[in-house]
Amino acid sequence: MAAGAGYCHGVAPRSAFAPHRHLVGIADLDAAAIGVVLDLADRYQAIAAEPVKKLATLRGKTVINLFFENSTRTRTSFEIAAKRLSADAVNISPSSSSAAKGETLLDTAKNLDAMGPDVVVVRHAMGGAPHLLARTLRCAVVNAGDGQHEHPTQALLDAATMRRHKGGIDGLEVAIVGDLAHSRVARSNLLCLTKLGARVRLCAPWTLIPPGLTELGGEVTRTRSRVTTRLEDALDGADVVMMLRVQHERTSGEAPRFANPREFSRTYGLSARTLKFAKPDAIVMHPGPINRGVELAPDVADSGRAVILEQVSWGVAVRMAVLELLAGDAAA
Ligand code: NCD
């Protein structure tokens, strides 16, 4: 069966997610398991429109948000997701934790685990940090972004947003444009979208294209993705245009990868002019935070073509689905 074929809305059997005790990367999920999360997220998205948004699903459970890197959307939406399911949510940041006193990540995590949480959601600058915790802790571990490696819930919320707008993922042409070298969002999306049957064009200057990117997911990404340095080529006939921020915080001390933001914007920025290369009904996505006027022109970011705030709202629904699948009674 072709990647992603057959998994339309509401048909993925829930047992397809059952083998997963943690969510550390899209790399571990198959199309059926991804379909389970997206179908459940559809149900939770409907609840966001209700006057009372709370369910008893995770009553008595505890979710700890352990964020060692800055976050607005991801941390807040995990907290809201936990609270909407009636779990107790605890937020920990490095400046207020013993990490500031020299405690290792593993020691911090083991101490938190000893308090009996059901889920630890972790964001860390080190690729592989959530995998290390998943191998060590008793509770479930969710990766909320590990360095330049993966950001699985972002890819899932992006897929949910695309499904809502395009009816499905299979057969979509998706352009991912920007700082591919430092983007965990690009890597998780590349894996997720190709597993679901989309074709992905990856676009950046050569200096921001990591070698072997299209090999990341083996045969599936090799045959369903390609790289290009020409924006027009990436956008030509695309159904979805996903723009990425230049992640300056990951390049401090390195030689610059491009001349300056103005030059980057002129060559790789999405404007009303360059968006015309994509399909007339193409949607514009961005994981946030946006650098307005660099990768994305403000008039495009604020236009009806952009679904950026919808992505944020799907973030809550998708994270509710993930928490329920990992900590709900069916997961026990
Ligand atoms: C992304 C991240 O942190 O990886 N943002 C997010 O989670 N919404 C992308 C970014 O920081 O540019």
Short mmCIF file of C-alpha atoms and ligand atoms in Angstrom, two decimals:
data_model
loop_
_atom_site.label_atom_id
_atom_site.label_comp_id
_atom_site.label_asym_id
_atom_site.label_seq_id
_atom_site.Cartn_x
_atom_site.Cartn_y
_atom_site.Cartn_z
CA MET A 1 0.00 0.00 0.00
CA ALA A 2 1.29 3.48 -0.83
CA ALA A 3 2.44 5.66 2.08
CA GLY A 4 -0.59 7.15 3.76
CA ALA A 5 -3.08 5.56 1.41
CA GLY A 6 -6.37 4.57 2.99
CA TYR A 7 -6.15 6.70 6.13
CA CYS A 8 -8.91 9.22 5.62
CA HIS A 9 -10.67 10.98 8.47
CA GLY A 10 -11.92 8.73 11.22
CA VAL A 11 -10.84 5.35 9.93
CA ALA A 12 -7.47 4.66 11.59
CA PRO A 13 -7.93 1.88 14.19
CA ARG A 14 -6.96 3.21 17.62
CA SER A 15 -4.88 0.10 18.30
CA ALA A 16 -2.38 1.41 15.72
CA PHE A 17 -1.04 3.80 18.38
CA ALA A 18 -1.04 1.19 21.14
CA PRO A 19 2.64 0.11 20.81
CA HIS A 20 3.79 3.66 21.64
CA ARG A 21 4.48 4.51 25.27
CA HIS A 22 6.24 7.78 24.36
CA LEU A 23 6.21 10.33 21.54
CA VAL A 24 9.82 11.18 20.85
CA GLY A 25 9.77 11.46 17.05
CA ILE A 26 7.69 11.06 13.91
CA ALA A 27 10.42 8.63 12.86
CA ASP A 28 8.84 6.03 15.21
CA LEU A 29 5.26 6.40 13.91
CA ASP A 30 3.71 4.81 10.86
CA ALA A 31 0.88 6.35 8.82
CA ALA A 32 -1.74 4.45 10.82
CA ALA A 33 -0.46 5.72 14.19
CA ILE A 34 -0.33 9.28 12.83
CA GLY A 35 -3.91 8.82 11.61
CA VAL A 36 -5.02 7.86 15.13
CA VAL A 37 -3.64 11.12 16.55
CA LEU A 38 -5.19 13.22 13.77
CA ASP A 39 -8.61 11.58 14.10
CA LEU A 40 -8.64 12.12 17.85
CA ALA A 41 -7.48 15.73 17.34
CA ASP A 42 -10.48 16.30 15.05
CA ARG A 43 -12.73 15.37 17.98
CA TYR A 44 -10.87 17.64 20.40
CA GLN A 45 -10.85 20.56 17.96
CA ALA A 46 -14.66 20.51 18.04
CA ILE A 47 -14.55 20.92 21.83
CA ALA A 48 -12.64 24.21 21.48
CA ALA A 49 -15.88 25.75 20.19
CA GLU A 50 -17.92 24.66 23.24
CA PRO A 51 -18.66 27.14 26.06
CA VAL A 52 -17.22 24.65 28.59
CA LYS A 53 -14.04 23.14 27.18
CA LYS A 54 -13.15 20.77 29.99
CA LEU A 55 -13.34 16.97 29.94
CA ALA A 56 -12.61 14.51 32.74
CA THR A 57 -10.43 12.24 30.56
CA LEU A 58 -7.15 12.74 32.49
CA ARG A 59 -8.57 13.56 35.94
CA GLY A 60 -6.06 12.56 38.60
CA LYS A 61 -3.14 12.54 36.12
CA THR A 62 -0.14 14.87 36.22
CA VAL A 63 1.70 16.41 33.26
CA ILE A 64 5.05 18.16 33.80
CA ASN A 65 6.26 20.64 31.16
CA LEU A 66 10.06 20.71 31.35
CA PHE A 67 11.23 23.39 28.92
CA PHE A 68 14.95 24.21 28.68
CA GLU A 69 14.44 26.43 25.61
CA ASN A 70 12.17 29.40 25.04
CA SER A 71 8.63 28.70 23.97
CA THR A 72 5.31 30.53 23.72
CA ARG A 73 3.00 28.36 21.62
CA THR A 74 4.24 24.88 22.44
CA ARG A 75 4.50 25.22 26.21
CA THR A 76 1.21 27.08 26.59
CA SER A 77 -0.69 24.70 24.36
CA PHE A 78 0.60 21.63 26.23
CA GLU A 79 -0.54 23.30 29.45
CA ILE A 80 -3.97 24.16 28.04
CA ALA A 81 -4.28 20.67 26.53
CA ALA A 82 -3.54 19.04 29.90
CA LYS A 83 -5.96 21.34 31.73
CA ARG A 84 -8.77 20.81 29.22
CA LEU A 85 -8.45 17.10 29.97
CA SER A 86 -8.52 17.82 33.75
CA ALA A 87 -4.90 16.77 34.33
CA ASP A 88 -2.76 18.76 36.76
CA ALA A 89 -0.12 20.66 34.76
CA VAL A 90 3.18 21.81 36.24
CA ASN A 91 5.59 24.07 34.35
CA ILE A 92 9.32 24.06 34.95
CA SER A 93 11.90 26.30 33.26
CA PRO A 94 15.68 26.06 33.65
CA SER A 95 16.14 29.46 35.26
CA SER A 96 13.83 28.45 38.13
CA SER A 97 15.00 24.83 38.45
CA SER A 98 18.10 23.12 39.80
CA ALA A 99 19.53 23.04 36.27
CA ALA A 100 20.72 26.56 37.15
CA LYS A 101 22.68 24.97 40.04
CA GLY A 102 24.46 22.50 37.76
CA GLU A 103 22.14 19.49 37.99
CA THR A 104 22.21 17.30 34.88
CA LEU A 105 19.14 16.87 32.70
CA LEU A 106 18.91 13.21 33.67
CA ASP A 107 19.09 13.94 37.41
CA THR A 108 16.46 16.65 37.12
CA ALA A 109 14.21 14.32 35.15
CA LYS A 110 14.70 11.37 37.53
CA ASN A 111 13.78 13.58 40.49
CA LEU A 112 10.63 14.74 38.74
CA ASP A 113 9.81 11.13 37.81
CA ALA A 114 10.09 10.18 41.49
CA MET A 115 7.09 12.46 42.17
CA GLY A 116 4.93 10.17 40.04
CA PRO A 117 3.87 12.24 37.02
CA ASP A 118 2.13 10.46 34.16
CA VAL A 119 3.78 12.48 31.38
CA VAL A 120 6.90 14.64 31.11
CA VAL A 121 6.91 16.98 28.11
CA VAL A 122 10.49 18.04 27.39
CA ARG A 123 12.10 20.68 25.18
CA HIS A 124 15.89 20.74 25.13
CA ALA A 125 18.67 22.13 22.95
CA MET A 126 20.33 18.70 22.79
CA GLY A 127 19.11 16.39 20.02
CA GLY A 128 18.19 13.04 21.59
CA ALA A 129 17.36 14.44 25.07
CA PRO A 130 13.76 13.09 25.02
CA HIS A 131 15.01 9.68 23.84
CA LEU A 132 17.37 9.54 26.81
CA LEU A 133 14.50 10.33 29.20
CA ALA A 134 12.19 7.84 27.48
CA ARG A 135 14.77 5.10 28.09
CA THR A 136 15.14 6.06 31.75
CA LEU A 137 11.89 7.37 33.24
CA ARG A 138 8.83 5.40 34.31
CA CYS A 139 6.40 8.02 33.00
CA ALA A 140 5.59 8.75 29.36
CA VAL A 141 7.86 11.24 27.59
CA VAL A 142 6.79 13.67 24.87
CA ASN A 143 9.32 15.53 22.74
CA ALA A 144 8.42 19.23 22.50
CA GLY A 145 11.50 19.94 20.35
CA ASP A 146 15.03 18.53 20.71
CA GLY A 147 17.70 20.75 19.18
CA GLN A 148 17.68 20.53 15.41
CA HIS A 149 16.34 16.99 15.47
CA GLU A 150 12.54 16.58 15.79
CA HIS A 151 9.40 18.43 16.89
CA PRO A 152 6.76 15.73 16.42
CA THR A 153 3.70 17.53 17.79
CA GLN A 154 4.39 20.49 15.48
CA ALA A 155 4.38 18.16 12.46
CA LEU A 156 1.15 16.54 13.70
CA LEU A 157 -0.60 19.89 14.17
CA ASP A 158 0.62 20.98 10.73
CA ALA A 159 -0.78 17.78 9.21
CA ALA A 160 -4.09 18.35 11.04
CA THR A 161 -4.27 21.90 9.63
CA MET A 162 -3.50 20.68 6.09
CA ARG A 163 -6.08 17.91 6.38
CA ARG A 164 -8.70 20.44 7.47
CA HIS A 165 -7.98 22.71 4.49
CA LYS A 166 -7.14 20.20 1.79
CA GLY A 167 -9.27 17.22 2.82
CA GLY A 168 -6.25 14.90 3.08
CA ILE A 169 -2.48 14.76 2.83
CA ASP A 170 -2.03 12.01 0.21
CA GLY A 171 -0.96 13.58 -3.09
CA LEU A 172 -0.37 17.11 -1.75
CA GLU A 173 2.60 19.11 -3.03
CA VAL A 174 4.18 20.87 -0.04
CA ALA A 175 7.00 23.43 -0.20
CA ILE A 176 9.09 23.89 2.95
CA VAL A 177 11.23 27.01 2.61
CA GLY A 178 13.82 28.62 4.88
CA ASP A 179 16.42 27.56 7.41
CA LEU A 180 16.36 23.81 6.77
CA ALA A 181 19.73 23.35 8.43
CA HIS A 182 18.54 24.22 11.92
CA SER A 183 14.87 23.30 11.74
CA ARG A 184 13.45 20.40 13.73
CA VAL A 185 10.08 21.47 12.31
CA ALA A 186 11.32 20.78 8.77
CA ARG A 187 12.66 17.34 9.71
CA SER A 188 9.50 16.21 11.51
CA ASN A 189 7.31 17.57 8.72
CA LEU A 190 9.39 15.89 6.04
CA LEU A 191 8.96 12.54 7.80
CA CYS A 192 5.27 13.02 8.61
CA LEU A 193 4.14 14.36 5.25
CA THR A 194 5.96 11.76 3.16
CA LYS A 195 4.61 8.95 5.37
CA LEU A 196 1.12 10.32 4.68
CA GLY A 197 1.71 10.35 0.93
CA ALA A 198 2.59 14.02 0.23
CA ARG A 199 5.50 15.18 -1.93
CA VAL A 200 7.83 17.69 -0.31
CA ARG A 201 10.02 20.32 -1.97
CA LEU A 202 12.72 21.57 0.40
CA CYS A 203 14.06 25.02 -0.49
CA ALA A 204 16.94 27.07 0.93
CA PRO A 205 20.32 28.45 -0.10
CA TRP A 206 22.90 25.63 -0.32
CA THR A 207 24.46 26.88 2.92
CA LEU A 208 21.21 26.07 4.76
CA ILE A 209 20.56 22.63 3.21
CA PRO A 210 22.04 19.86 5.37
CA PRO A 211 23.60 17.00 3.41
CA GLY A 212 21.47 13.86 3.29
CA LEU A 213 18.22 15.62 4.21
CA THR A 214 16.13 13.69 1.70
CA GLU A 215 17.61 10.42 3.04
CA LEU A 216 16.28 11.10 6.54
CA GLY A 217 13.36 8.68 6.29
CA GLY A 218 15.02 6.17 3.92
CA GLU A 219 13.11 5.10 0.82
CA VAL A 220 9.97 7.12 1.67
CA THR A 221 11.69 10.52 1.89
CA ARG A 222 14.14 9.66 -0.91
CA THR A 223 11.31 9.05 -3.36
CA ARG A 224 8.86 11.68 -2.12
CA SER A 225 11.07 14.74 -1.48
CA ARG A 226 13.61 16.84 -3.34
CA VAL A 227 15.78 19.87 -2.62
CA THR A 228 16.00 23.04 -4.65
CA THR A 229 17.73 26.38 -4.17
CA ARG A 230 15.19 28.22 -6.37
CA LEU A 231 12.11 29.58 -4.61
CA GLU A 232 10.12 29.71 -7.86
CA ASP A 233 10.84 26.02 -8.46
CA ALA A 234 9.77 25.08 -4.91
CA LEU A 235 6.54 27.07 -5.10
CA ASP A 236 5.52 26.11 -8.65
CA GLY A 237 2.09 24.45 -8.34
CA ALA A 238 2.42 23.89 -4.56
CA ASP A 239 -0.73 23.22 -2.50
CA VAL A 240 0.92 24.27 0.76
CA VAL A 241 3.78 26.70 1.41
CA MET A 242 5.44 26.32 4.80
CA MET A 243 7.90 29.09 5.69
CA LEU A 244 10.58 28.70 8.36
CA ARG A 245 12.38 31.24 10.52
CA VAL A 246 16.13 31.74 10.25
CA GLN A 247 17.27 30.35 13.61
CA HIS A 248 20.00 32.83 14.51
CA GLU A 249 20.16 31.47 18.06
CA ARG A 250 21.59 28.20 16.68
CA THR A 251 24.33 29.84 14.61
CA SER A 252 26.06 32.20 17.08
CA GLY A 253 29.82 32.01 16.59
CA GLU A 254 29.48 30.41 13.13
CA ALA A 255 30.36 32.04 9.80
CA PRO A 256 27.22 33.69 8.35
CA ARG A 257 25.24 31.43 5.99
CA PHE A 258 23.94 34.32 3.85
CA ALA A 259 24.83 37.97 3.26
CA ASN A 260 22.13 39.69 5.34
CA PRO A 261 18.40 39.46 6.13
CA ARG A 262 17.50 41.80 3.26
CA GLU A 263 19.28 39.64 0.72
CA PHE A 264 17.71 36.48 2.26
CA SER A 265 14.29 38.07 2.12
CA ARG A 266 14.70 39.11 -1.51
CA THR A 267 15.74 35.61 -2.61
CA TYR A 268 13.76 33.31 -0.29
CA GLY A 269 11.05 35.47 1.29
CA LEU A 270 7.39 34.77 0.58
CA SER A 271 5.62 37.88 -0.71
CA ALA A 272 2.36 38.49 -2.57
CA ARG A 273 4.48 38.37 -5.76
CA THR A 274 6.26 35.06 -5.10
CA LEU A 275 3.13 33.39 -3.68
CA LYS A 276 1.66 33.64 -7.21
CA PHE A 277 3.95 30.73 -8.26
CA ALA A 278 1.94 28.42 -5.97
CA LYS A 279 -1.57 27.15 -6.74
CA PRO A 280 -4.25 29.87 -6.50
CA ASP A 281 -5.75 28.11 -3.45
CA ALA A 282 -2.41 27.32 -1.77
CA ILE A 283 -2.32 27.90 1.97
CA VAL A 284 0.58 29.59 3.77
CA MET A 285 1.88 28.06 7.00
CA HIS A 286 4.53 28.99 9.56
CA PRO A 287 5.28 27.32 12.92
CA GLY A 288 5.99 30.71 14.54
CA PRO A 289 7.58 32.83 15.74
CA ILE A 290 7.54 34.79 12.46
CA ASN A 291 10.31 37.19 11.53
CA ARG A 292 8.02 39.62 9.74
CA GLY A 293 9.58 41.02 6.59
CA VAL A 294 12.35 38.39 6.52
CA GLU A 295 10.93 34.98 5.53
CA LEU A 296 7.34 36.22 5.31
CA ALA A 297 5.94 39.56 4.11
CA PRO A 298 3.50 41.05 6.65
CA ASP A 299 0.69 41.40 4.08
CA VAL A 300 0.91 37.66 3.31
CA ALA A 301 1.16 36.72 7.00
CA ASP A 302 -2.03 38.69 7.69
CA SER A 303 -3.90 37.60 4.56
CA GLY A 304 -6.68 35.05 4.20
CA ARG A 305 -4.17 32.67 2.59
CA ALA A 306 -2.26 32.30 5.87
CA VAL A 307 -3.51 29.63 8.30
CA ILE A 308 -0.87 30.37 10.95
CA LEU A 309 -3.26 31.03 13.83
CA GLU A 310 -5.30 27.96 12.88
CA GLN A 311 -2.09 25.95 13.24
CA VAL A 312 -1.85 27.29 16.79
CA SER A 313 -5.41 26.26 17.60
CA TRP A 314 -4.81 22.76 16.19
CA GLY A 315 -1.78 22.64 18.48
CA VAL A 316 -4.06 22.38 21.51
CA ALA A 317 -6.26 19.68 19.92
CA VAL A 318 -3.30 17.59 18.75
CA ARG A 319 -1.59 17.82 22.14
CA MET A 320 -4.83 16.79 23.87
CA ALA A 321 -4.89 13.75 21.57
CA VAL A 322 -1.26 12.88 22.33
CA LEU A 323 -1.72 13.25 26.11
CA GLU A 324 -4.84 11.12 26.04
CA LEU A 325 -3.19 8.39 23.97
CA LEU A 326 -0.20 8.24 26.31
CA ALA A 327 -1.84 8.79 29.70
CA GLY A 328 -5.53 7.98 29.27
CA ASP A 329 -7.06 4.83 30.71
CA ALA A 330 -6.85 3.06 27.35
CA ALA A 331 -3.04 3.53 27.49
CA ALA A 332 -2.69 1.83 30.89
C1 NCD B 1 9.58 26.19 16.33
C2 NCD B 1 10.55 25.54 17.28
O1 NCD B 1 10.68 25.92 18.43
O2 NCD B 1 11.19 24.61 16.82
N1 NCD B 1 8.54 26.90 16.92
C3 NCD B 1 7.49 26.26 17.53
O3 NCD B 1 7.63 25.28 18.23
N2 NCD B 1 6.26 26.78 17.30
C4 NCD B 1 10.25 26.92 15.23
C5 NCD B 1 11.10 28.11 15.54
O4 NCD B 1 11.48 28.34 16.69
O5 NCD B 1 11.43 28.81 14.59
#
